[in-house]
Structure formats: structure tokens, C-alpha cells
mmCIF file of C-alpha atoms and ligand atoms in Angstrom:
data_model
loop_
_atom_site.group_PDB
_atom_site.id
_atom_site.type_symbol
_atom_site.label_atom_id
_atom_site.label_comp_id
_atom_site.label_asym_id
_atom_site.label_seq_id
_atom_site.Cartn_x
_atom_site.Cartn_y
_atom_site.Cartn_z
ATOM 1 C CA MET A 261 6.895 -1.176 -23.996
ATOM 2 C CA ILE A 262 6.569 -1.045 -19.926
ATOM 3 C CA THR A 263 9.055 -0.690 -17.237
ATOM 4 C CA LEU A 264 8.225 -1.850 -13.695
ATOM 5 C CA ILE A 265 10.430 0.066 -11.150
ATOM 6 C CA TYR A 266 10.883 -1.832 -8.231
ATOM 7 C CA GLN A 267 12.906 -1.836 -4.632
ATOM 8 C CA LEU A 268 12.434 -5.197 -3.973
ATOM 9 C CA LEU A 269 11.160 -8.056 -6.016
ATOM 10 C CA ARG A 270 8.180 -9.882 -4.033
ATOM 11 C CA GLU A 271 5.923 -11.653 -4.994
ATOM 12 C CA ASP A 272 3.559 -9.608 -6.229
ATOM 13 C CA GLU A 273 5.644 -8.145 -8.531
ATOM 14 C CA LYS A 274 6.804 -11.859 -9.640
ATOM 15 C CA PHE A 275 3.269 -12.352 -10.805
ATOM 16 C CA ILE A 276 3.218 -9.109 -12.378
ATOM 17 C CA ILE A 277 6.122 -10.465 -14.706
ATOM 18 C CA GLU A 278 4.480 -14.008 -15.246
ATOM 19 C CA SER A 279 1.469 -11.971 -16.465
ATOM 20 C CA ALA A 280 3.299 -10.033 -18.890
ATOM 21 C CA LYS A 281 5.277 -12.923 -20.199
ATOM 22 C CA LYS A 282 2.133 -14.868 -20.584
ATOM 23 C CA LEU A 283 0.164 -11.893 -22.326
ATOM 24 C CA ASN A 284 3.054 -11.735 -24.268
ATOM 25 C CA ILE A 285 3.902 -7.968 -23.412
ATOM 26 C CA GLU A 286 7.639 -6.657 -23.014
ATOM 27 C CA LEU A 287 8.104 -5.761 -19.262
ATOM 28 C CA ASN A 288 11.464 -4.342 -18.485
ATOM 29 C CA LEU A 289 12.763 -4.708 -15.042
ATOM 30 C CA LEU A 290 14.686 -1.522 -13.383
ATOM 31 C CA SER A 291 15.667 -1.376 -9.494
ATOM 32 C CA ALA A 292 15.438 1.800 -7.999
ATOM 33 C CA ASP A 293 18.998 1.169 -6.580
ATOM 34 C CA LYS A 294 20.097 1.779 -10.065
ATOM 35 C CA LEU A 295 18.243 5.098 -10.978
ATOM 36 C CA ILE A 296 19.665 8.549 -11.365
ATOM 37 C CA LEU A 297 16.901 10.895 -11.974
ATOM 38 C CA ASP A 298 19.223 13.303 -13.945
ATOM 39 C CA PRO A 299 16.936 16.097 -15.930
ATOM 40 C CA ARG A 300 19.820 17.075 -18.027
ATOM 41 C CA ASN A 301 20.107 13.859 -19.579
ATOM 42 C CA PHE A 302 16.524 12.444 -19.918
ATOM 43 C CA GLN A 303 16.363 8.954 -21.766
ATOM 44 C CA PHE A 304 13.505 6.705 -21.815
ATOM 45 C CA LYS A 305 12.321 4.631 -24.339
ATOM 46 C CA ASP A 306 9.600 2.804 -22.769
ATOM 47 C CA LYS A 307 5.660 3.909 -23.031
ATOM 48 C CA LEU A 308 4.770 3.515 -19.566
ATOM 49 C CA ILE A 309 6.129 2.848 -15.969
ATOM 50 C CA LEU A 310 4.674 0.735 -13.573
ATOM 51 C CA ASN A 311 5.868 1.841 -10.116
ATOM 52 C CA ARG A 312 6.039 -0.523 -7.272
ATOM 53 C CA CYS A 313 8.447 0.825 -5.124
ATOM 54 C CA LEU A 314 8.316 -0.010 -1.319
ATOM 55 C CA SER A 315 8.840 3.315 -0.209
ATOM 56 C CA GLN A 316 6.174 6.049 -0.539
ATOM 57 C CA PHE A 317 8.548 8.511 -0.391
ATOM 58 C CA ILE A 318 11.064 7.188 -3.283
ATOM 59 C CA GLY A 319 8.205 5.956 -5.265
ATOM 60 C CA ASP A 320 6.932 9.875 -4.949
ATOM 61 C CA GLN A 321 10.214 11.359 -6.659
ATOM 62 C CA ILE A 322 10.408 8.725 -9.086
ATOM 63 C CA THR A 323 6.829 9.701 -10.278
ATOM 64 C CA HIS A 324 7.107 13.170 -10.518
ATOM 65 C CA PHE A 325 10.448 12.925 -12.514
ATOM 66 C CA PHE A 326 9.113 10.863 -15.182
ATOM 67 C CA GLU A 327 5.562 12.759 -15.486
ATOM 68 C CA THR A 328 7.657 15.850 -15.574
ATOM 69 C CA PHE A 329 8.949 14.566 -18.611
ATOM 70 C CA ASN A 330 5.252 13.638 -20.075
ATOM 71 C CA ILE A 331 5.892 9.593 -19.232
ATOM 72 C CA LYS A 332 3.083 7.912 -17.900
ATOM 73 C CA VAL A 333 3.198 6.538 -14.736
ATOM 74 C CA ILE A 334 0.856 4.038 -12.891
ATOM 75 C CA ASN A 335 0.203 5.052 -10.222
ATOM 76 C CA SER A 336 0.161 8.631 -11.193
ATOM 77 C CA LEU A 337 1.142 11.425 -8.824
ATOM 78 C CA GLU A 338 -2.295 12.461 -8.152
ATOM 79 C CA VAL A 339 -3.261 8.923 -7.275
ATOM 80 C CA ASN A 340 -0.301 8.812 -5.085
ATOM 81 C CA HIS A 341 -1.132 12.398 -3.453
ATOM 82 C CA LEU A 342 -4.869 10.866 -2.584
ATOM 83 C CA CYS A 343 -3.559 8.016 -1.005
ATOM 84 C CA SER A 344 -0.495 8.626 0.942
ATOM 85 C CA ASN A 345 -1.516 10.968 3.436
ATOM 86 C CA LYS A 346 -4.846 9.351 5.798
ATOM 87 C CA PHE A 347 -5.717 13.191 6.750
ATOM 88 C CA ILE A 348 -6.414 13.716 3.091
ATOM 89 C CA THR A 349 -7.690 10.916 1.964
ATOM 90 C CA SER A 350 -10.563 11.306 4.594
ATOM 91 C CA LEU A 351 -11.171 14.722 3.577
ATOM 92 C CA PHE A 352 -11.585 13.473 -0.012
ATOM 93 C CA LEU A 353 -14.000 10.957 1.271
ATOM 94 C CA ILE A 354 -15.966 13.345 3.061
ATOM 95 C CA LYS A 355 -16.341 15.783 0.483
ATOM 96 C CA ASN A 356 -17.725 13.310 -1.972
ATOM 97 C CA ASN A 357 -20.119 11.948 0.306
ATOM 98 C CA ILE A 358 -18.671 8.498 0.506
ATOM 99 C CA PRO A 359 -19.636 7.279 3.746
ATOM 100 C CA THR A 360 -15.929 7.353 6.000
ATOM 101 C CA VAL A 361 -15.119 6.846 9.653
ATOM 102 C CA PRO A 362 -15.330 10.201 11.950
ATOM 103 C CA PHE A 363 -12.071 11.652 11.995
ATOM 104 C CA LEU A 364 -10.241 15.098 12.861
ATOM 105 C CA VAL A 365 -6.758 16.284 13.219
ATOM 106 C CA PHE A 366 -5.492 18.269 16.009
ATOM 107 C CA PHE A 367 -1.885 19.692 17.144
ATOM 108 C CA HIS A 368 -1.774 20.341 21.145
ATOM 109 C CA GLU A 369 -2.520 17.713 23.860
ATOM 110 C CA GLU A 370 -4.612 20.743 25.382
ATOM 111 C CA MET A 371 -7.183 19.653 22.771
ATOM 112 C CA ILE A 372 -7.530 15.722 23.838
ATOM 113 C CA ASP A 373 -11.046 16.438 25.879
ATOM 114 C CA LYS A 374 -12.605 18.616 23.406
ATOM 115 C CA VAL A 375 -11.894 16.007 20.467
ATOM 116 C CA SER A 376 -12.800 12.766 22.624
ATOM 117 C CA GLN A 377 -16.364 14.978 22.941
ATOM 118 C CA ILE A 378 -16.604 15.822 19.389
ATOM 119 C CA LEU A 379 -15.649 11.831 18.657
ATOM 120 C CA GLU A 380 -18.342 10.752 21.186
ATOM 121 C CA ASN A 381 -15.918 9.262 23.789
ATOM 122 C CA TYR A 382 -13.424 6.399 23.862
ATOM 123 C CA PRO A 383 -12.029 4.169 22.203
ATOM 124 C CA LEU A 384 -10.601 6.288 19.653
ATOM 125 C CA VAL A 385 -7.598 5.305 17.206
ATOM 126 C CA LEU A 386 -4.992 7.689 16.606
ATOM 127 C CA LYS A 387 -2.741 6.974 13.307
ATOM 128 C CA PRO A 388 0.188 8.475 11.853
ATOM 129 C CA ILE A 389 -0.707 10.187 8.589
ATOM 130 C CA TYR A 390 1.756 8.540 6.730
ATOM 131 C CA GLY A 391 2.010 4.874 7.199
ATOM 132 C CA SER A 392 0.776 1.044 6.398
ATOM 133 C CA TRP A 393 0.785 -2.439 7.511
ATOM 134 C CA GLY A 394 -1.119 -1.146 10.301
ATOM 135 C CA ARG A 395 2.443 0.204 11.913
ATOM 136 C CA LEU A 396 2.336 2.641 15.015
ATOM 137 C CA LEU A 397 -1.706 2.630 15.118
ATOM 138 C CA ALA A 398 -3.071 3.112 18.665
ATOM 139 C CA LYS A 399 -6.092 2.306 20.217
ATOM 140 C CA ILE A 400 -6.848 4.416 22.892
ATOM 141 C CA ASN A 401 -9.193 3.365 25.238
ATOM 142 C CA ASP A 402 -9.473 6.332 27.818
ATOM 143 C CA ARG A 403 -8.009 9.619 28.881
ATOM 144 C CA ASP A 404 -4.877 8.256 30.335
ATOM 145 C CA ALA A 405 -3.889 6.359 27.271
ATOM 146 C CA PHE A 406 -4.617 9.076 25.116
ATOM 147 C CA GLU A 407 -2.109 11.748 27.134
ATOM 148 C CA GLY A 408 0.395 9.068 27.384
ATOM 149 C CA ILE A 409 0.562 8.216 23.891
ATOM 150 C CA ILE A 410 0.616 11.874 22.919
ATOM 151 C CA GLU A 411 3.508 12.546 25.120
ATOM 152 C CA HIS A 412 5.276 9.524 23.112
ATOM 153 C CA LYS A 413 4.423 10.425 19.719
ATOM 154 C CA LYS A 414 5.733 14.110 20.675
ATOM 155 C CA ASN A 415 9.352 12.181 21.176
ATOM 156 C CA LEU A 416 9.068 10.682 17.941
ATOM 157 C CA SER A 417 11.666 12.604 15.531
ATOM 158 C CA SER A 418 9.604 12.551 11.968
ATOM 159 C CA PRO A 419 7.766 15.933 12.311
ATOM 160 C CA TYR A 420 4.718 14.237 11.162
ATOM 161 C CA HIS A 421 3.980 12.515 14.018
ATOM 162 C CA ASN A 422 3.441 15.775 15.582
ATOM 163 C CA ILE A 423 0.012 15.636 13.827
ATOM 164 C CA PHE A 424 -2.340 13.941 15.618
ATOM 165 C CA TYR A 425 -4.804 12.041 13.202
ATOM 166 C CA THR A 426 -7.812 10.992 15.196
ATOM 167 C CA THR A 427 -10.734 8.597 14.303
ATOM 168 C CA LYS A 428 -13.753 6.988 16.157
ATOM 169 C CA PHE A 429 -13.103 3.379 16.967
ATOM 170 C CA ILE A 430 -15.456 1.106 14.873
ATOM 171 C CA GLU A 431 -16.982 -1.731 16.772
ATOM 172 C CA LYS A 432 -16.396 -4.258 13.558
ATOM 173 C CA PRO A 433 -17.074 -7.802 13.344
ATOM 174 C CA ASN A 434 -13.361 -9.596 13.246
ATOM 175 C CA ARG A 435 -13.012 -8.700 10.067
ATOM 176 C CA ASP A 436 -12.752 -5.855 7.252
ATOM 177 C CA ILE A 437 -13.536 -5.874 3.604
ATOM 178 C CA ARG A 438 -10.691 -5.159 1.178
ATOM 179 C CA ILE A 439 -11.468 -3.979 -2.435
ATOM 180 C CA THR A 440 -9.376 -3.679 -5.437
ATOM 181 C CA ILE A 441 -10.259 -1.606 -8.025
ATOM 182 C CA ILE A 442 -8.652 -1.039 -11.464
ATOM 183 C CA GLY A 443 -9.257 1.846 -13.391
ATOM 184 C CA LYS A 444 -12.982 1.920 -13.961
ATOM 185 C CA LYS A 445 -13.325 -1.889 -12.806
ATOM 186 C CA ILE A 446 -13.845 -3.683 -9.008
ATOM 187 C CA VAL A 447 -11.608 -6.506 -9.792
ATOM 188 C CA SER A 448 -11.629 -7.988 -6.401
ATOM 189 C CA CYS A 449 -13.667 -8.026 -2.713
ATOM 190 C CA VAL A 450 -12.257 -10.236 0.155
ATOM 191 C CA TYR A 451 -12.736 -10.296 3.973
ATOM 192 C CA ARG A 452 -9.466 -10.198 5.847
ATOM 193 C CA GLU A 453 -10.541 -11.823 9.233
ATOM 194 C CA SER A 454 -8.451 -11.272 12.553
ATOM 195 C CA PHE A 455 -8.986 -11.927 16.255
ATOM 196 C CA HIS A 456 -6.570 -8.393 16.838
ATOM 197 C CA TRP A 457 -8.283 -5.267 16.077
ATOM 198 C CA ILE A 458 -6.252 -4.581 13.441
ATOM 199 C CA SER A 459 -6.595 -6.738 10.611
ATOM 200 C CA ASN A 460 -3.757 -6.538 7.898
ATOM 201 C CA THR A 461 -2.616 -9.739 6.090
ATOM 202 C CA ALA A 462 0.810 -8.106 6.896
ATOM 203 C CA ARG A 463 -0.144 -8.768 10.217
ATOM 204 C CA GLY A 464 -1.915 -12.188 9.872
ATOM 205 C CA GLY A 465 -5.047 -11.202 9.167
ATOM 206 C CA LYS A 466 -6.663 -13.940 7.106
ATOM 207 C CA ILE A 467 -8.046 -13.789 3.470
ATOM 208 C CA LYS A 468 -11.562 -15.181 2.774
ATOM 209 C CA ILE A 469 -14.274 -14.329 -0.332
ATOM 210 C CA CYS A 470 -16.772 -11.702 0.242
ATOM 211 C CA ASN A 471 -19.752 -11.028 -2.412
ATOM 212 C CA LEU A 472 -20.375 -7.736 -3.099
ATOM 213 C CA ASP A 473 -23.867 -6.719 -2.160
ATOM 214 C CA LYS A 474 -25.954 -3.733 -4.039
ATOM 215 C CA GLU A 475 -24.981 -1.316 -0.998
ATOM 216 C CA LEU A 476 -21.533 -1.871 -1.002
ATOM 217 C CA GLU A 477 -21.217 -2.086 -5.402
ATOM 218 C CA ASN A 478 -22.742 1.554 -5.185
ATOM 219 C CA ILE A 479 -20.485 3.114 -2.772
ATOM 220 C CA CYS A 480 -17.475 1.512 -5.116
ATOM 221 C CA GLN A 481 -19.383 2.820 -8.192
ATOM 222 C CA ASN A 482 -19.528 6.337 -6.462
ATOM 223 C CA LEU A 483 -15.850 6.123 -5.533
ATOM 224 C CA ILE A 484 -14.787 5.038 -8.864
ATOM 225 C CA GLU A 485 -16.263 8.628 -10.339
ATOM 226 C CA LYS A 486 -14.650 10.484 -8.227
ATOM 227 C CA ILE A 487 -11.134 9.071 -7.842
ATOM 228 C CA PRO A 488 -8.526 9.682 -10.590
ATOM 229 C CA GLU A 489 -7.992 6.416 -12.451
ATOM 230 C CA GLY A 490 -5.277 4.297 -11.200
ATOM 231 C CA ILE A 491 -4.830 0.697 -8.893
ATOM 232 C CA TYR A 492 -6.368 1.097 -5.773
ATOM 233 C CA GLY A 493 -6.496 -1.234 -2.550
ATOM 234 C CA ILE A 494 -9.858 0.034 -0.428
ATOM 235 C CA ASP A 495 -10.367 -0.758 2.960
ATOM 236 C CA VAL A 496 -13.963 -0.952 4.272
ATOM 237 C CA PHE A 497 -15.347 -1.650 7.146
ATOM 238 C CA GLU A 498 -18.837 -3.210 8.228
ATOM 239 C CA TYR A 499 -20.719 -0.884 10.719
ATOM 240 C CA GLN A 500 -24.334 -0.895 11.750
ATOM 241 C CA ASN A 501 -26.056 -2.416 8.602
ATOM 242 C CA GLY A 502 -23.871 -0.542 6.527
ATOM 243 C CA TYR A 503 -20.184 0.293 5.247
ATOM 244 C CA LEU A 504 -17.453 3.025 5.819
ATOM 245 C CA VAL A 505 -14.774 3.395 3.826
ATOM 246 C CA ASN A 506 -11.535 3.378 6.122
ATOM 247 C CA GLU A 507 -8.734 4.392 3.933
ATOM 248 C CA LEU A 508 -7.348 3.910 0.072
ATOM 249 C CA ASN A 509 -4.078 2.645 -0.985
ATOM 250 C CA ASN A 510 -1.515 2.678 -3.311
ATOM 251 C CA THR A 511 0.808 0.164 -4.890
ATOM 252 C CA VAL A 512 -1.658 -2.441 -3.844
ATOM 253 C CA GLU A 513 -0.359 -5.452 -2.631
ATOM 254 C CA PHE A 514 -2.632 -8.296 -4.245
ATOM 255 C CA LYS A 515 -0.847 -11.854 -3.984
ATOM 256 C CA ASN A 516 -2.871 -13.414 -1.318
ATOM 257 C CA ILE A 517 -6.150 -12.049 -2.947
ATOM 258 C CA GLN A 518 -5.218 -13.496 -6.225
ATOM 259 C CA LYS A 519 -4.270 -16.704 -4.326
ATOM 260 C CA VAL A 520 -7.269 -17.467 -2.706
ATOM 261 C CA THR A 521 -9.833 -15.659 -5.193
ATOM 262 C CA GLY A 522 -8.266 -17.041 -8.040
ATOM 263 C CA VAL A 523 -9.022 -13.611 -9.892
ATOM 264 C CA ASN A 524 -5.895 -12.614 -12.004
ATOM 265 C CA ILE A 525 -5.359 -9.388 -10.588
ATOM 266 C CA SER A 526 -1.268 -9.399 -12.028
ATOM 267 C CA ASP A 527 -3.281 -9.971 -15.767
ATOM 268 C CA GLU A 528 -5.525 -7.030 -14.862
ATOM 269 C CA ILE A 529 -2.639 -4.580 -13.867
ATOM 270 C CA ILE A 530 -0.989 -5.202 -17.260
ATOM 271 C CA ASN A 531 -4.137 -5.012 -19.360
ATOM 272 C CA PHE A 532 -4.674 -1.748 -17.548
ATOM 273 C CA CYS A 533 -1.167 -0.559 -18.320
ATOM 274 C CA LEU A 534 -1.874 -1.360 -21.761
ATOM 275 C CA GLU A 535 -5.230 0.660 -21.957
ATOM 276 C CA LYS A 536 -3.362 3.422 -20.578
ATOM 277 C CA ILE A 537 -0.672 3.127 -23.353
ATOM 278 C CA ASN A 538 -3.100 3.144 -26.280
ATOM 279 C CA ASN A 539 -5.400 5.853 -24.718
ATOM 280 C CA ASP A 540 -2.980 8.172 -26.085
ATOM 281 C CA MET U 55 20.289 -25.048 -12.650
ATOM 282 C CA PHE U 56 22.065 -22.263 -10.678
ATOM 283 C CA ASN U 57 23.198 -21.956 -6.841
ATOM 284 C CA ALA U 58 24.367 -19.904 -4.055
ATOM 285 C CA ASN U 59 24.936 -20.097 -0.656
ATOM 286 C CA CYS U 60 23.053 -18.652 2.196
ATOM 287 C CA PRO U 61 24.645 -15.642 3.775
ATOM 288 C CA ILE U 62 23.320 -16.795 7.115
ATOM 289 C CA CYS U 63 23.481 -20.445 7.624
ATOM 290 C CA GLY U 64 25.670 -20.987 4.764
ATOM 291 C CA SER U 65 23.200 -23.861 2.956
ATOM 292 C CA GLN U 66 23.105 -24.419 -0.511
ATOM 293 C CA ILE U 67 20.027 -22.463 -2.612
ATOM 294 C CA ASN U 68 19.369 -23.629 -5.952
ATOM 295 C CA PHE U 69 17.854 -21.691 -8.666
ATOM 296 C CA SER U 70 16.130 -23.181 -11.839
ATOM 297 C CA THR U 71 16.748 -19.635 -13.917
ATOM 298 C CA LEU U 72 18.848 -16.814 -12.985
ATOM 299 C CA PRO U 73 17.211 -14.541 -10.483
ATOM 300 C CA GLU U 74 16.621 -10.902 -10.773
ATOM 301 C CA GLU U 75 18.696 -8.286 -8.699
ATOM 302 C CA ASN U 76 16.986 -7.492 -5.370
ATOM 303 C CA GLU U 77 14.630 -10.387 -5.765
ATOM 304 C CA LEU U 78 13.105 -11.627 -2.338
ATOM 305 C CA LEU U 79 13.121 -15.194 -0.806
ATOM 306 C CA ASN U 80 13.561 -17.214 1.693
ATOM 307 C CA CYS U 81 16.199 -19.625 2.889
ATOM 308 C CA GLY U 82 14.556 -23.174 2.806
ATOM 309 C CA ASN U 83 16.974 -24.262 5.708
ATOM 310 C CA CYS U 84 17.232 -21.119 8.169
ATOM 311 C CA ASN U 85 13.886 -19.784 6.747
ATOM 312 C CA ASN U 86 15.609 -15.933 7.156
ATOM 313 C CA ARG U 87 14.504 -13.413 4.405
ATOM 314 C CA LEU U 88 17.368 -13.053 1.808
ATOM 315 C CA VAL U 89 17.742 -10.831 -1.479
ATOM 316 C CA THR U 90 19.689 -11.401 -4.444
ATOM 317 C CA LYS U 91 22.260 -8.627 -4.086
ATOM 318 C CA SER U 92 23.762 -8.884 -7.245
ATOM 319 C CA VAL U 93 23.781 -11.543 -10.419
ATOM 320 C CA ILE U 94 27.242 -11.189 -12.559
ATOM 321 C CA GLY U 95 27.195 -13.533 -14.937
ATOM 322 C CA ASN U 96 25.954 -16.717 -12.977
ATOM 323 C CA GLU U 97 27.446 -15.820 -9.758
ATOM 324 C CA ILE U 98 24.635 -14.924 -7.570
ATOM 325 C CA ILE U 99 25.539 -13.126 -3.976
ATOM 326 C CA LEU U 100 22.925 -13.171 -1.538
ATOM 327 C CA ALA U 101 22.682 -11.197 1.393
ATOM 328 C CA GLU U 102 19.952 -10.544 4.498
ATOM 329 C CA ALA U 103 17.297 -8.517 3.501
ATOM 330 C CA PRO U 104 16.679 -4.856 4.352
ATOM 331 C CA ASN U 105 14.935 -4.202 7.459
ATOM 332 C CA ILE U 106 11.313 -2.674 6.632
ATOM 333 C CA GLU U 107 11.635 0.867 6.504
ATOM 334 C CA GLU U 108 9.060 3.716 8.024
ATOM 335 C CA ASP U 109 7.491 4.578 4.770
ATOM 336 C CA TRP U 110 7.492 1.267 3.145
ATOM 337 C CA GLY U 111 4.329 -0.510 2.402
ATOM 338 C CA GLU U 112 0.754 0.046 0.256
HETATM 339 N N1 ADP O 114 -11.144 3.449 13.127
HETATM 340 C C1 ADP O 114 -10.938 2.208 13.527
HETATM 341 N N2 ADP O 114 -11.909 1.345 14.117
HETATM 342 C C2 ADP O 114 -11.426 0.050 14.050
HETATM 343 N N3 ADP O 114 -10.382 -0.682 13.436
HETATM 344 C C3 ADP O 114 -9.632 0.111 12.821
HETATM 345 C C4 ADP O 114 -9.721 1.631 12.821
HETATM 346 N N4 ADP O 114 -8.805 2.371 11.716
HETATM 347 C C5 ADP O 114 -7.821 0.995 11.581
HETATM 348 N N5 ADP O 114 -8.494 -0.127 12.114
HETATM 349 C C6 ADP O 114 -8.115 -1.410 11.973
HETATM 350 O O1 ADP O 114 -6.514 -1.548 11.557
HETATM 351 C C7 ADP O 114 -6.155 -1.906 10.321
HETATM 352 C C8 ADP O 114 -5.246 -0.754 9.896
HETATM 353 O O2 ADP O 114 -5.748 0.694 9.974
HETATM 354 P P1 ADP O 114 -5.589 0.898 8.090
HETATM 355 O O3 ADP O 114 -6.292 2.674 8.915
HETATM 356 O O4 ADP O 114 -6.130 0.876 7.048
HETATM 357 O O5 ADP O 114 -4.107 1.902 8.490
HETATM 358 P P2 ADP O 114 -2.991 0.951 7.355
HETATM 359 O O6 ADP O 114 -2.601 1.924 6.542
HETATM 360 O O7 ADP O 114 -1.701 0.756 8.282
HETATM 361 O O8 ADP O 114 -3.516 -0.268 6.396
HETATM 362 C C9 ADP O 114 -7.251 -1.482 9.595
HETATM 363 O O9 ADP O 114 -7.529 -2.573 8.346
HETATM 364 C C10 ADP O 114 -8.717 -2.150 10.730
HETATM 365 O O10 ADP O 114 -8.478 -3.619 10.804
HETATM 366 MG MG1 MG O 115 -5.359 -0.319 5.410
HETATM 367 ZN ZN1 ZN O 116 19.997 -19.972 5.427
#
């Protein structure tokens, strides 16, 4: 029925396996290490792929391959494309009038004074356009730091480190909000509390239940209308009595949210897969 | 009951059911992150979990 493609089976994937068992759905496990994407000998018997690869690049190739042969993949290539590059995500948010953090991209260190002026002064945050778990984010408190970090980034090997995606630093409380969206549904909403300005749970942020108010619900409903259907983790900042959507995440990690809220996100994932299969 | 030895500290790790390939686990003794490298018949081979790559994560 469903094939789960993975690289490492984490607690999240084990929850999904458990849900499939409980709901009596046939779920076949396939390790990406065992895959050969050979278009001349294409064979596949299941109706849908749940792609849970840890590597964004590997996951993308797999999704592209199976979609070419008209196999449904969750998340779709369209969702991957929207989420994996932070600049593309930001452009999407601004185009669709979703409140977001002021951002820009530049390519040369000569621009730093103009950039700090446009973003209304320091602190700023410099992020790799591809990245996750709060890695390689830099909070820039002044011009000297900006110069130094740009020089370091220019010496990193991947070409995408020469794309200087820069955002305003948002003075938020010691927490972010993480919303999980599956299909058309808001499935969960939690705070990630942390004393560090980077509050990813992968870096020790603690999860607490958050009640969605009307304003945030409206923002989410608006977003749901605009995004291609899929499984998303939405990062939101509280800012000046309102909200800013920071980013959209693909291949969502939910084990801690599931434990704290009691919301069975893995059941929701399996049900969403079934819905997609039956929509044929 | 199935078991295998931790490749780092050597202590025995027990499994109530056979694990899947590339399943993550922690050694109860040394607390290192391990992964099941292969499961052939009832034989489970464990290895140290791989390092985090640049493009990993949600
Ligand atoms: N502009 C910002 N202002 C304040 N905090 C930020 C900003 N950008 C990121 N952060 C903090 O860093 C965390 C990780 O940043 P994020 O953009 O979500 O990247 P990642 O993909 O690594 O999760 C956020 O959840 C938030 O706590
Ligand atoms: Mg994030
Ligand atoms: Zn050990």
C-alpha cells in the first residue's frame, strides 16, 4: 500500500510504523541505501511513497524519480522546492501576503552597509539558504562581525555559502511557535522554549503546549490556502503583539510534539497518505 | 529475545523483536548512538551511528 523510504529509522519513523500497524495499513520499509534509481527497469507495486530521508538532496532525487513515473510521493517535489531553500520560502510568503521576517539576499561584501541600512540596523541574522536544526546561523551585532562572517563564509566550500541570505533579528520572547500542518488541517501548535536565541529542539529547545488564537489561526488558514498540500512544520515568531512566519519545513520531526501534546501526528500522517491514495 | 554487542563498549544490547536495517538506538551502557548495520537471519550487526551531514534535517 505505502512505502516508507528512509535513511535512518528515528523515533519519528518508528511512530509512523506503529500507527500503520494500529490502523491496519500495509507499510513497506525501504532503506535508501538499498535503492538504485534506474529508469530502464522501473518497477514499483505500492500506491504511494512516504519519503522520510534525512538528506534533503537525496530525498529530492528520490521524489523526482518516482514522480516521473507518476507515483505519488509525500511530500511532493513542489513542497520540497518551496521548503528547502529559505530564500524561496521567504519570497513565497511575501508574495502571498503572509507576515514574515524582513529579508534580502546579496552576493558581495561591498553591500554590507547598504544591507544594514535597508534592514534598519543591527542585529541581523545571516543564514545558509539550505540548512536546518539551527546550524550555521549567525547573529550579527555590528559591522565588524558582519565583515568577519562574510569573509569566513566565502571560504566555505559549497557555492551556496556565497549567497548571503540576511534577515532582521527579531526580538522575540524566549520561545518560538511551531505549528504542524497536514493537508488542510492544523494538527498541533507548540512553543519551543529556549534561553538561546536559536530555539530548535534539535538544539535543546523545550516543548510546551500553545493555544492557537484567532489571529494565528487566520494566518495559518491563509497559508493553507496558498501552499501545495503536504506535511509542514511552520516556524512562527511572536513580535509586537502579532506574528511573523519565519520558515516552512519539509520532512517534519514530530516525536517530541507527539509526546508532549498527545496529538497522534503519526496517525494523521498515515491518514493523509490514505486520503491521497483515495483521491485518485 | 535477540541480542548484539555494542561496537564501542562491547556490552550486550537486547532486542525483543528483530530491528530493521539502519534503525537508530542508544547503547544503555556507554550511551553512544548506534545503528543496526545489518540484520541477517537472527544476527544483528551494530555500528556507530553516522555523523550528521550538512543537508540533514527538516
Ligand atoms: N531573524 C531571527 N530573529 C530571531 N531569531 C531567529 C531568527 N531567525 C532564526 N532565529 C532562531 O533560530 C532558529 C532557527 O532558525 P530557522 O530560520 O528556523 O532555521 P533552521 O532551518 O535551522 O531551523 C529559529 O527557530 C529561531 O529560534
Ligand atoms: Mg526552523
Ligand atoms: Zn556501548
